[in-house]
Short mmCIF file of C-alpha atoms in Angstrom, two decimals:
data_model
loop_
_atom_site.label_atom_id
_atom_site.label_comp_id
_atom_site.label_asym_id
_atom_site.label_seq_id
_atom_site.Cartn_x
_atom_site.Cartn_y
_atom_site.Cartn_z
CA MET J 56 19.83 17.43 18.05
CA ALA J 57 19.87 14.37 20.29
CA ALA J 58 16.36 15.13 21.47
CA VAL J 59 15.15 15.35 17.91
CA CYS J 60 16.41 11.88 17.11
CA PHE J 61 15.03 10.14 20.20
CA LEU J 62 12.42 7.58 19.25
CA PHE J 63 10.15 5.06 20.91
CA PRO J 64 11.11 1.38 20.52
CA ALA J 65 10.60 0.03 17.05
CA ALA J 66 11.57 -3.25 15.48
CA LEU J 67 13.57 -3.25 12.29
CA CYS J 68 11.08 -4.46 9.73
CA LEU J 69 12.52 -5.47 6.38
CA LEU J 70 9.96 -6.95 4.03
CA SER J 71 12.53 -8.22 1.57
CA GLY J 72 10.21 -10.48 -0.36
CA ALA J 73 7.11 -8.34 -0.50
CA LEU J 74 6.99 -7.69 -4.22
CA THR J 75 8.47 -10.73 -5.89
CA PHE J 76 5.43 -11.92 -7.82
CA PRO J 77 5.41 -11.42 -11.61
CA LEU J 78 3.67 -8.35 -12.96
CA ASN J 79 2.88 -7.08 -16.43
CA GLN J 80 6.10 -7.38 -18.38
CA GLU J 81 5.52 -4.03 -20.05
CA ASN J 82 5.73 -2.27 -16.68
CA LYS J 83 8.73 -4.04 -15.26
CA ARG J 84 11.23 -1.28 -16.07
CA SER J 85 10.14 2.16 -14.95
CA THR J 86 11.54 5.23 -16.66
CA ALA J 87 10.23 7.81 -14.19
CA CYS J 88 10.26 8.37 -10.46
CA GLY J 89 7.35 9.43 -8.27
CA TYR J 90 3.81 8.28 -8.86
CA GLN J 91 4.59 7.55 -12.50
CA SER J 92 6.71 4.61 -11.37
CA CYS J 93 3.87 2.91 -9.48
CA HIS J 94 2.60 -0.42 -10.70
CA PRO J 95 -0.69 -0.18 -12.61
CA THR J 96 -3.88 -1.04 -10.76
CA ASN J 97 -6.84 -3.09 -11.96
CA ALA J 98 -10.27 -1.59 -11.39
CA ASN J 99 -11.86 -5.05 -11.40
CA MET J 100 -9.64 -6.46 -8.68
CA LEU J 101 -8.70 -5.76 -5.08
CA ASN J 102 -5.46 -3.78 -5.28
CA VAL J 103 -3.22 -4.32 -2.25
CA HIS J 104 -0.56 -1.68 -1.66
CA LEU J 105 2.48 -3.16 0.09
CA VAL J 106 5.20 -0.87 1.43
CA PRO J 107 8.51 -2.70 2.03
CA HIS J 108 10.41 -0.54 4.49
CA THR J 109 12.75 -0.44 7.45
CA HIS J 110 12.66 1.82 10.49
CA ASP J 111 16.13 2.40 11.96
CA ASP J 112 16.38 4.38 15.19
CA VAL J 113 19.15 6.97 14.99
CA GLY J 114 20.19 6.00 18.50
CA TRP J 115 18.03 4.23 21.07
CA LEU J 116 19.14 1.05 22.87
CA LYS J 117 22.48 1.28 21.07
CA THR J 118 24.60 4.16 19.84
CA VAL J 119 24.36 5.40 16.26
CA ASP J 120 27.65 3.66 15.41
CA GLN J 121 26.54 0.39 16.99
CA TYR J 122 23.29 0.46 15.01
CA PHE J 123 25.05 1.22 11.75
CA TYR J 124 27.84 -1.34 12.02
CA GLY J 125 25.80 -4.03 13.76
CA ALA J 126 27.83 -4.00 16.97
CA ARG J 127 26.56 -5.12 20.38
CA ASN J 128 23.86 -7.37 18.95
CA ASP J 129 23.51 -8.77 22.45
CA ILE J 130 21.57 -5.56 23.17
CA GLN J 131 19.56 -5.46 19.96
CA HIS J 132 20.09 -7.33 16.71
CA ALA J 133 20.48 -4.54 14.17
CA GLY J 134 23.03 -3.55 11.53
CA VAL J 135 21.81 -0.79 9.23
CA GLN J 136 24.65 -1.04 6.72
CA TYR J 137 23.65 -4.64 5.98
CA ILE J 138 20.01 -3.64 5.51
CA LEU J 139 20.99 -1.12 2.85
CA ASP J 140 23.38 -3.58 1.21
CA SER J 141 20.68 -6.24 0.95
CA VAL J 142 17.99 -3.80 -0.20
CA VAL J 143 20.05 -2.63 -3.17
CA ASP J 144 20.96 -6.22 -4.01
CA GLN J 145 17.32 -7.34 -3.99
CA LEU J 146 16.09 -4.34 -5.98
CA LEU J 147 18.61 -5.12 -8.70
CA LYS J 148 17.47 -8.75 -8.86
CA ASN J 149 13.84 -7.91 -9.60
CA PRO J 150 12.64 -4.68 -11.31
CA ASP J 151 9.17 -5.20 -9.81
CA ARG J 152 10.44 -4.56 -6.31
CA ARG J 153 10.15 -1.22 -4.53
CA PHE J 154 11.58 0.03 -1.25
CA ILE J 155 11.31 3.19 0.83
CA TYR J 156 13.96 4.56 3.17
CA VAL J 157 13.59 7.14 5.93
CA GLU J 158 16.61 7.97 8.07
CA THR J 159 18.97 10.11 5.98
CA ALA J 160 21.60 10.06 8.74
CA PHE J 161 22.23 6.36 8.17
CA PHE J 162 21.87 6.54 4.39
CA TYR J 163 24.38 9.40 4.23
CA ARG J 164 26.96 7.37 6.11
CA TRP J 165 26.35 4.30 3.94
CA TRP J 166 26.46 6.41 0.76
CA LYS J 167 29.87 7.88 1.61
CA GLN J 168 31.31 4.36 1.89
CA GLN J 169 30.15 3.23 -1.55
CA SER J 170 32.18 3.14 -4.76
CA SER J 171 31.39 5.49 -7.64
CA SER J 172 29.85 2.64 -9.61
CA MET J 173 27.57 1.66 -6.72
CA GLN J 174 26.52 5.28 -6.26
CA GLU J 175 25.56 5.46 -9.94
CA THR J 176 23.58 2.24 -9.56
CA VAL J 177 21.67 3.64 -6.60
CA LYS J 178 20.98 6.86 -8.49
CA GLN J 179 19.45 4.77 -11.26
CA LEU J 180 17.20 2.99 -8.75
CA VAL J 181 16.08 6.37 -7.40
CA ASN J 182 15.49 7.80 -10.87
CA GLU J 183 13.35 4.77 -11.74
CA GLY J 184 11.26 5.12 -8.58
CA ARG J 185 12.35 1.73 -7.27
CA LEU J 186 14.14 3.22 -4.25
CA GLU J 187 12.22 6.13 -2.76
CA PHE J 188 13.04 8.40 0.16
CA VAL J 189 10.25 9.33 2.54
CA ASN J 190 10.27 11.94 5.28
CA GLY J 191 13.77 13.01 4.21
CA GLY J 192 14.93 14.31 7.58
CA TRP J 193 18.16 13.35 9.28
CA CYS J 194 15.98 11.17 11.50
CA MET J 195 12.32 10.57 12.33
CA SER J 196 11.99 13.35 14.87
CA ASP J 197 10.10 13.30 18.12
CA GLU J 198 6.97 15.46 18.13
CA ALA J 199 6.31 15.73 21.86
CA THR J 200 9.39 17.44 23.28
CA THR J 201 11.35 19.02 20.43
CA HIS J 202 11.33 22.68 19.51
CA TYR J 203 10.26 23.43 15.97
CA SER J 204 13.60 25.08 15.17
CA ALA J 205 15.46 21.82 15.85
CA VAL J 206 13.00 19.90 13.68
CA ILE J 207 13.51 22.39 10.85
CA ASP J 208 17.29 22.06 11.19
CA GLN J 209 17.31 18.27 10.98
CA MET J 210 14.82 18.26 8.11
CA THR J 211 16.96 20.81 6.27
CA MET J 212 20.08 18.67 6.66
CA GLY J 213 18.44 15.58 5.26
CA LEU J 214 16.47 17.22 2.45
CA ARG J 215 19.50 19.24 1.32
CA PHE J 216 21.61 16.08 1.00
CA LEU J 217 18.89 14.27 -0.96
CA ASN J 218 18.37 17.22 -3.29
CA GLU J 219 22.07 17.74 -3.95
CA THR J 220 22.66 14.01 -4.48
CA PHE J 221 19.57 12.84 -6.38
CA GLY J 222 17.80 15.96 -7.61
CA PRO J 223 14.00 15.98 -8.10
CA CYS J 224 13.68 12.17 -7.82
CA GLY J 225 15.21 12.31 -4.35
CA ARG J 226 12.51 14.66 -3.10
CA PRO J 227 10.25 12.91 -0.56
CA ARG J 228 6.53 13.01 -1.31
CA VAL J 229 5.46 11.40 1.95
CA ALA J 230 6.35 12.37 5.52
CA TRP J 231 6.65 8.87 6.96
CA HIS J 232 6.32 9.26 10.75
CA ILE J 233 5.60 5.80 12.12
CA ASP J 234 7.14 5.81 15.59
CA PRO J 235 7.50 9.20 17.31
CA PHE J 236 6.06 10.46 20.57
CA GLY J 237 3.09 12.78 20.37
CA HIS J 238 1.40 14.77 17.64
CA ALA J 239 2.43 18.40 17.33
CA ARG J 240 0.52 20.87 15.22
CA GLU J 241 3.85 22.43 14.30
CA HIS J 242 4.67 19.23 12.44
CA ALA J 243 1.42 19.43 10.49
CA SER J 244 2.39 22.89 9.30
CA MET J 245 6.01 22.01 8.56
CA PHE J 246 5.21 18.83 6.69
CA ALA J 247 2.54 20.62 4.67
CA GLN J 248 5.23 23.07 3.59
CA PHE J 249 7.97 20.45 3.14
CA ILE J 250 6.17 17.44 1.71
CA ILE J 251 2.87 16.46 0.07
CA LEU J 252 1.23 13.87 2.35
CA MET J 253 2.03 12.31 5.69
CA PHE J 254 1.30 8.75 6.69
CA ILE J 255 1.72 7.72 10.31
CA LEU J 256 1.43 4.58 12.38
CA LEU J 257 0.19 5.97 15.68
CA PHE J 258 2.08 3.86 18.19
CA PHE J 259 0.38 4.84 21.43
CA PHE J 260 -3.24 5.33 20.36
CA LYS J 261 -3.48 2.85 17.50
CA SER J 262 -5.59 0.26 19.31
CA ARG J 263 -8.04 2.81 20.66
CA GLN J 264 -8.50 4.53 17.32
CA THR J 265 -8.92 1.17 15.60
CA LYS J 266 -11.65 0.21 18.08
CA LYS J 267 -13.40 3.55 17.51
CA LYS J 268 -12.98 3.14 13.74
CA THR J 269 -11.51 6.64 13.46
CA ILE J 270 -8.16 5.76 11.97
CA LEU J 271 -8.26 8.51 9.35
CA VAL J 272 -7.99 12.12 10.47
CA LEU J 273 -6.99 15.40 8.95
CA TYR J 274 -4.32 16.98 11.10
CA CYS J 275 -4.28 20.77 11.31
CA SER J 276 -1.55 23.25 12.05
CA ILE J 277 -1.91 25.96 14.68
CA VAL J 278 -2.50 28.64 12.06
CA PRO J 279 -3.73 27.61 8.58
CA LEU J 280 -1.47 28.68 5.73
CA SER J 281 -4.51 30.02 3.86
CA PRO J 282 -8.28 30.49 4.39
CA CYS J 283 -8.90 27.08 2.76
CA CYS J 284 -11.11 24.72 4.69
CA CYS J 285 -9.47 22.45 7.23
CA GLN J 286 -11.10 19.58 9.11
CA ARG J 287 -10.36 16.87 11.61
CA LYS J 288 -12.42 14.40 13.57
CA PRO J 289 -12.73 15.47 17.23
CA TRP J 290 -10.77 13.45 19.80
CA PRO J 291 -12.67 13.99 23.10
CA TRP J 292 -10.38 11.60 24.93
CA LEU J 293 -7.45 13.90 24.09
CA SER J 294 -9.41 17.00 25.12
CA ILE J 295 -9.43 18.07 21.48
CA THR J 296 -13.07 18.73 20.72
CA THR J 297 -12.96 21.75 18.43
CA LEU J 298 -12.70 21.79 14.69
CA CYS J 299 -9.95 23.46 12.74
CA PRO J 300 -10.01 27.27 12.38
CA GLY J 301 -12.85 28.51 10.22
CA GLN J 302 -14.98 25.36 10.40
CA ARG J 303 -18.62 25.59 11.57
CA ASN J 304 -19.78 22.02 11.19
CA ASN J 305 -18.51 18.50 11.63
CA THR J 306 -18.47 17.42 7.99
CA TRP J 307 -15.56 16.19 5.96
CA PRO J 308 -14.30 18.69 3.39
CA THR J 309 -15.03 18.12 -0.27
CA THR J 310 -11.81 19.78 -1.32
CA THR J 311 -8.72 18.11 -2.73
CA PRO J 312 -5.53 17.11 -0.87
CA GLU J 313 -3.87 20.10 -2.53
CA ASP J 314 -6.39 22.37 -0.78
CA TRP J 315 -5.65 20.69 2.54
CA LEU J 316 -1.97 21.38 2.04
CA LYS J 317 -2.59 25.07 1.48
CA ALA J 318 -4.40 25.11 4.82
CA GLY J 319 -1.44 23.56 6.61
CA THR J 320 -3.28 20.28 6.94
CA THR J 321 -1.70 16.87 6.97
CA VAL J 322 -3.50 13.63 6.18
CA ARG J 323 -2.59 10.91 8.65
CA TYR J 324 -3.46 7.27 8.05
CA PHE J 325 -3.41 5.09 11.14
CA SER J 326 -2.61 1.42 10.86
CA SER J 327 -5.56 -0.83 11.60
CA THR J 328 -3.48 -3.94 12.20
#
């Protein structure tokens, strides 16, 4: 499992003040999780979607314990328990705020240390869609060197805990993979079966894809889950020049994301910043 949890360097990024501006008072208190809890958009304005988040390596420069408790900050300044403490505190101070969390391994440990009243408070935040889990695995797994069985195991551990603890509102809808090595087709298939959409910040190839203006691709599994159409933009520089199985031309599909999912396809959005 250690190989699954190995990640490339990533800074802890906590955007604590991202959504502090006043919004429509009628929408301040959400009564549903998922997309129903999203703030309303305005068709006559530029709608900017901010995603306050934190990425916490489940072991990298420091051990898992050192990351969680904030020890050995001379190596790297990071204390995950304090991130979770401050996130809950800030969410309670402003109903407009939203936050996503990824690494279930750290959240599980933090959760077990909380009082019953705090656990009920967090459940309320989850049920209102103000705290949302993405990916859902025990960690953000490597894609380059791990065997698919290990990835399935760690995803099962995390998703089972979220389901047993939070029910339907704890179910991730996005496979947030912002910092792993490589891009495995097995992950495209697994995420299509586990979760709805996948967003990724491609660490190694981001600058090149941004320059080529090809930061949106459809990512296909080895074998489609159904005959539905499946498409990706060719990447000649990665020696990937063929289209997905069953495709005869280089056009984007006109089908829906639900159709892509049936084909074992994952939509990946690359950061352009």
